[in-house]
PDB file of C-alpha atoms in Angstrom:
ATOM      1  CA  MET O  16    -109.727  19.837 -42.324  1.00 59.00           C
ATOM      2  CA  LYS O  17    -107.014  17.661 -43.823  1.00 60.00           C
ATOM      3  CA  ILE O  18    -106.387  14.256 -42.279  1.00 60.00           C
ATOM      4  CA  THR O  19    -102.762  13.166 -42.427  1.00 60.00           C
ATOM      5  CA  LYS O  20    -100.850  10.144 -41.281  1.00 61.00           C
ATOM      6  CA  THR O  21     -99.267  10.256 -37.873  1.00 63.00           C
ATOM      7  CA  ALA O  22     -95.971   8.781 -36.803  1.00 68.00           C
ATOM      8  CA  ASP O  23     -97.050   5.409 -35.464  1.00 73.00           C
ATOM      9  CA  TRP O  24     -94.655   2.664 -34.386  1.00 75.00           C
ATOM     10  CA  ARG O  25     -96.897   0.072 -36.069  1.00 78.00           C
ATOM     11  CA  GLU O  26     -96.122   1.508 -39.524  1.00 80.00           C
ATOM     12  CA  ALA O  27     -92.576   0.105 -39.318  1.00 81.00           C
ATOM     13  CA  LEU O  28     -93.872  -3.457 -38.872  1.00 84.00           C
ATOM     14  CA  PRO O  29     -94.709  -5.668 -41.841  1.00 87.00           C
ATOM     15  CA  PHE O  30     -98.159  -7.259 -41.956  1.00 88.00           C
ATOM     16  CA  GLU O  31     -98.548 -10.898 -40.853  1.00 87.00           C
ATOM     17  CA  ALA O  32     -94.844 -11.343 -39.978  1.00 87.00           C
ATOM     18  CA  PRO O  33     -93.998 -12.567 -36.439  1.00 88.00           C
ATOM     19  CA  ILE O  34     -91.319 -10.444 -34.722  1.00 87.00           C
ATOM     20  CA  ILE O  35     -89.949 -10.836 -31.188  1.00 89.00           C
ATOM     21  CA  ALA O  36     -92.079  -8.473 -29.082  1.00 88.00           C
ATOM     22  CA  GLU O  37     -89.120  -7.084 -27.097  1.00 88.00           C
ATOM     23  CA  THR O  38     -87.576  -5.593 -30.256  1.00 88.00           C
ATOM     24  CA  VAL O  39     -90.663  -3.619 -31.322  1.00 86.00           C
ATOM     25  CA  MET O  40     -92.471  -2.866 -28.065  1.00 84.00           C
ATOM     26  CA  PRO O  41     -90.377  -3.326 -24.917  1.00 83.00           C
ATOM     27  CA  GLY O  42     -92.152  -3.339 -21.608  1.00 87.00           C
ATOM     28  CA  GLU O  43     -93.524  -5.473 -18.819  1.00 92.00           C
ATOM     29  CA  PRO O  44     -94.405  -9.142 -19.204  1.00 92.00           C
ATOM     30  CA  ALA O  45     -97.631  -9.742 -21.121  1.00 92.00           C
ATOM     31  CA  ARG O  46    -100.023 -12.537 -21.991  1.00 92.00           C
ATOM     32  CA  CYS O  47    -100.566 -14.385 -25.251  1.00 92.00           C
ATOM     33  CA  VAL O  48    -103.805 -13.399 -26.993  1.00 90.00           C
ATOM     34  CA  THR O  49    -104.752 -17.027 -27.593  1.00 90.00           C
ATOM     35  CA  CYS O  50    -103.866 -18.293 -24.108  1.00 88.00           C
ATOM     36  CA  GLY O  51    -106.014 -15.585 -22.526  1.00 85.00           C
ATOM     37  CA  ILE O  52    -106.043 -13.976 -19.105  1.00 87.00           C
ATOM     38  CA  ALA O  53    -105.993 -17.311 -17.265  1.00 89.00           C
ATOM     39  CA  SER O  54    -102.349 -17.840 -18.304  1.00 87.00           C
ATOM     40  CA  ASP O  55     -99.291 -16.384 -16.591  1.00 90.00           C
ATOM     41  CA  PRO O  56     -97.650 -13.315 -18.144  1.00 91.00           C
ATOM     42  CA  LEU O  57     -94.568 -14.120 -20.215  1.00 92.00           C
ATOM     43  CA  PRO O  58     -91.491 -11.935 -20.719  1.00 92.00           C
ATOM     44  CA  ARG O  59     -91.548  -9.987 -23.982  1.00 89.00           C
ATOM     45  CA  THR O  60     -88.520 -11.949 -25.196  1.00 90.00           C
ATOM     46  CA  ALA O  61     -90.734 -15.076 -25.240  1.00 90.00           C
ATOM     47  CA  LEU O  62     -93.635 -13.420 -27.097  1.00 91.00           C
ATOM     48  CA  TRP O  63     -94.136 -12.764 -30.814  1.00 89.00           C
ATOM     49  CA  ALA O  64     -95.715  -9.533 -32.048  1.00 90.00           C
ATOM     50  CA  VAL O  65     -97.774  -9.902 -35.232  1.00 90.00           C
ATOM     51  CA  LYS O  66     -99.393  -6.985 -37.048  1.00 89.00           C
ATOM     52  CA  HIS O  67    -102.734  -7.988 -38.549  1.00 89.00           C
ATOM     53  CA  ARG O  68    -104.783  -6.055 -41.104  1.00 88.00           C
ATOM     54  CA  HIS O  69    -107.738  -4.192 -39.621  1.00 87.00           C
ATOM     55  CA  PRO O  70    -110.788  -3.041 -41.618  1.00 87.00           C
ATOM     56  CA  HIS O  71    -111.053   0.320 -39.839  1.00 86.00           C
ATOM     57  CA  ASP O  72    -107.408   1.132 -39.087  1.00 83.00           C
ATOM     58  CA  PRO O  73    -104.863   1.315 -41.930  1.00 82.00           C
ATOM     59  CA  ALA O  74    -102.003   0.950 -39.414  1.00 82.00           C
ATOM     60  CA  GLY O  75    -103.355  -2.485 -38.444  1.00 86.00           C
ATOM     61  CA  SER O  76    -103.538  -4.053 -35.013  1.00 87.00           C
ATOM     62  CA  VAL O  77    -100.652  -5.737 -33.185  1.00 89.00           C
ATOM     63  CA  ARG O  78    -101.250  -8.844 -31.109  1.00 90.00           C
ATOM     64  CA  LEU O  79     -98.884 -10.820 -28.917  1.00 91.00           C
ATOM     65  CA  TYR O  80     -98.548 -14.606 -29.216  1.00 92.00           C
ATOM     66  CA  CYS O  81     -96.551 -17.211 -27.320  1.00 90.00           C
ATOM     67  CA  ALA O  82     -94.300 -19.601 -29.257  1.00 86.00           C
ATOM     68  CA  ASP O  83     -97.037 -22.273 -29.327  1.00 86.00           C
ATOM     69  CA  HIS O  84     -99.682 -19.957 -30.809  1.00 85.00           C
ATOM     70  CA  ALA O  85     -97.608 -17.726 -33.105  1.00 82.00           C
ATOM     71  CA  PRO O  86     -99.056 -17.773 -36.641  1.00 81.00           C
ATOM     72  CA  ARG O  87     -97.045 -19.776 -39.135  1.00 78.00           C
ATOM     73  CA  VAL O  88     -95.985 -17.736 -42.130  1.00 70.00           C
ATOM     74  CA  ALA O  89     -95.390 -19.344 -45.499  1.00 59.00           C
ATOM     75  CA  ALA O  90     -91.962 -18.801 -47.014  1.00 55.00           C
ATOM     76  CA  PRO O  91     -91.966 -15.947 -49.517  1.00 51.00           C
ATOM     77  CA  THR O  92     -91.973 -17.005 -53.138  1.00 47.00           C
ATOM     78  CA  PRO O  93     -88.991 -15.822 -55.175  1.00 52.00           C
ATOM     79  CA  LEU O  94     -89.838 -13.023 -57.562  1.00 48.00           C
ATOM     80  CA  ALA O  95     -88.864 -13.039 -61.209  1.00 52.00           C
ATOM     81  CA  SER O  96     -86.219 -10.568 -62.276  1.00 49.00           C
ATOM     82  CA  PRO O  97     -87.944  -7.241 -62.998  1.00 50.00           C
ATOM     83  CA  SER O  98     -85.406  -6.206 -65.610  1.00 50.00           C
ATOM     84  CA  ARG O  99     -85.596  -7.815 -69.023  1.00 48.00           C
ATOM     85  CA  THR O 100     -83.328  -7.080 -71.888  1.00 48.00           C
ATOM     86  CA  VAL O 101     -84.853  -5.789 -75.091  1.00 51.00           C
ATOM     87  CA  GLY O 102     -85.143  -8.496 -77.707  1.00 51.00           C
ATOM     88  CA  ALA O 103     -84.683 -11.316 -75.208  1.00 53.00           C
ATOM     89  CA  THR O 104     -86.368 -14.523 -76.244  1.00 58.00           C
ATOM     90  CA  ARG O 105     -88.364 -16.863 -74.107  1.00 56.00           C
ATOM     91  CA  PRO O 106     -86.806 -20.270 -73.396  1.00 59.00           C
ATOM     92  CA  ALA O 107     -88.172 -23.043 -75.560  1.00 60.00           C
ATOM     93  CA  GLY O 108     -91.271 -24.746 -74.232  1.00 59.00           C
ATOM     94  CA  THR O 109     -92.423 -21.869 -72.031  1.00 61.00           C
ATOM     95  CA  ALA O 110     -95.679 -20.200 -72.782  1.00 65.00           C
ATOM     96  CA  ARG O 111     -96.575 -16.552 -72.473  1.00 64.00           C
ATOM     97  CA  PRO O 112     -98.670 -15.851 -69.374  1.00 63.00           C
ATOM     98  CA  PRO O 113    -102.370 -15.504 -70.208  1.00 64.00           C
ATOM     99  CA  ARG O 114    -103.806 -12.012 -70.439  1.00 63.00           C
ATOM    100  CA  ALA O 115    -107.060 -10.993 -68.881  1.00 60.00           C
ATOM    101  CA  LYS O 116    -109.791 -11.087 -71.475  1.00 60.00           C
ATOM    102  CA  ALA O 117    -111.979  -8.076 -72.030  1.00 55.00           C
ATOM    103  CA  ALA O 118    -115.071 -10.272 -71.700  1.00 56.00           C
ATOM    104  CA  ALA O 119    -113.997 -11.318 -68.191  1.00 60.00           C
ATOM    105  CA  ARG O 120    -114.074  -7.733 -67.000  1.00 63.00           C
ATOM    106  CA  ALA O 121    -117.247  -6.338 -65.556  1.00 64.00           C
ATOM    107  CA  PRO O 122    -119.267  -4.503 -68.210  1.00 67.00           C
ATOM    108  CA  ARG O 123    -119.426  -0.757 -67.780  1.00 68.00           C
ATOM    109  CA  THR O 124    -122.830   0.672 -67.207  1.00 73.00           C
ATOM    110  CA  ALA O 125    -123.750   3.981 -68.750  1.00 72.00           C
ATOM    111  CA  ALA O 126    -124.044   6.794 -66.270  1.00 75.00           C
ATOM    112  CA  THR O 127    -127.609   7.828 -65.669  1.00 78.00           C
ATOM    113  CA  PRO O 128    -128.243  11.239 -67.169  1.00 77.00           C
ATOM    114  CA  LYS O 129    -128.752  14.051 -64.711  1.00 75.00           C
ATOM    115  CA  PRO O 130    -132.344  15.273 -64.818  1.00 76.00           C
ATOM    116  CA  ILE O 131    -132.816  18.733 -66.266  1.00 73.00           C
ATOM    117  CA  GLU O 132    -133.887  21.016 -63.503  1.00 75.00           C
ATOM    118  CA  LYS O 133    -136.267  23.901 -64.026  1.00 75.00           C
ATOM    119  CA  PRO O 134    -134.564  27.202 -63.188  1.00 79.00           C
ATOM    120  CA  GLU O 135    -135.866  28.721 -59.979  1.00 83.00           C
ATOM    121  CA  ALA O 136    -137.901  31.911 -60.178  1.00 86.00           C
ATOM    122  CA  VAL O 137    -136.279  35.014 -58.669  1.00 88.00           C
ATOM    123  CA  CYS O 138    -138.121  38.104 -57.487  1.00 90.00           C
ATOM    124  CA  PRO O 139    -137.080  41.082 -59.663  1.00 88.00           C
ATOM    125  CA  ASP O 140    -137.286  43.490 -56.702  1.00 89.00           C
ATOM    126  CA  CYS O 141    -135.692  41.498 -53.855  1.00 87.00           C
ATOM    127  CA  PHE O 142    -133.557  39.076 -55.885  1.00 86.00           C
ATOM    128  CA  MET O 143    -134.736  36.255 -53.619  1.00 87.00           C
ATOM    129  CA  VAL O 144    -135.737  32.790 -54.842  1.00 88.00           C
ATOM    130  CA  VAL O 145    -139.502  32.527 -54.945  1.00 89.00           C
ATOM    131  CA  PRO O 146    -141.211  29.411 -53.521  1.00 87.00           C
ATOM    132  CA  PRO O 147    -143.440  27.233 -55.749  1.00 85.00           C
ATOM    133  CA  SER O 148    -146.479  29.302 -54.732  1.00 87.00           C
ATOM    134  CA  GLY O 149    -145.091  32.188 -56.846  1.00 88.00           C
ATOM    135  CA  ILE O 150    -145.412  34.800 -54.082  1.00 90.00           C
ATOM    136  CA  CYS O 151    -142.200  36.453 -52.843  1.00 89.00           C
ATOM    137  CA  GLY O 152    -141.723  35.842 -49.121  1.00 87.00           C
ATOM    138  CA  VAL O 153    -139.987  39.198 -48.588  1.00 89.00           C
ATOM    139  CA  CYS O 154    -142.027  41.790 -50.515  1.00 90.00           C
ATOM    140  CA  GLY O 155    -145.197  39.769 -51.317  1.00 89.00           C
ATOM    141  CA  LYS O 156    -145.022  40.404 -55.072  1.00 90.00           C
ATOM    142  CA  GLN O 157    -146.560  37.780 -57.385  1.00 89.00           C
ATOM    143  CA  VAL O 158    -143.847  36.351 -59.677  1.00 86.00           C
ATOM    144  CA  ALA O 159    -144.930  34.271 -62.633  1.00 73.00           C
TER     145      ALA O 159
END
């Protein structure tokens, strides 16, 4: 059996990014996860949907938060330009980023050798594997 991904609405959401709940999952008023069931339901336009990573579900889990309890997300850091021209020089005073040293990596352990197994005895008449007793279970012949 081959397990494939299904079309799930959660796949379109980014992880750990608050989005107005009405835009991704319209419906009836709901409660904030942090406020609990003692609070009054809020309209989905006042709730934030946040997709969190889940250890057992690659699609993650979506939780609803009110404006007071919505997780704060740090501003994304600007990325360096991925394209570099050939022969470009580094500005003066900037150092090359450090490379990971080979010693810092975990040492590889040698694979344990597979034990050599004794070939199983086969009855010449029945072509059945003989048990350790040496007597064929089908015809009763002694096989050495």
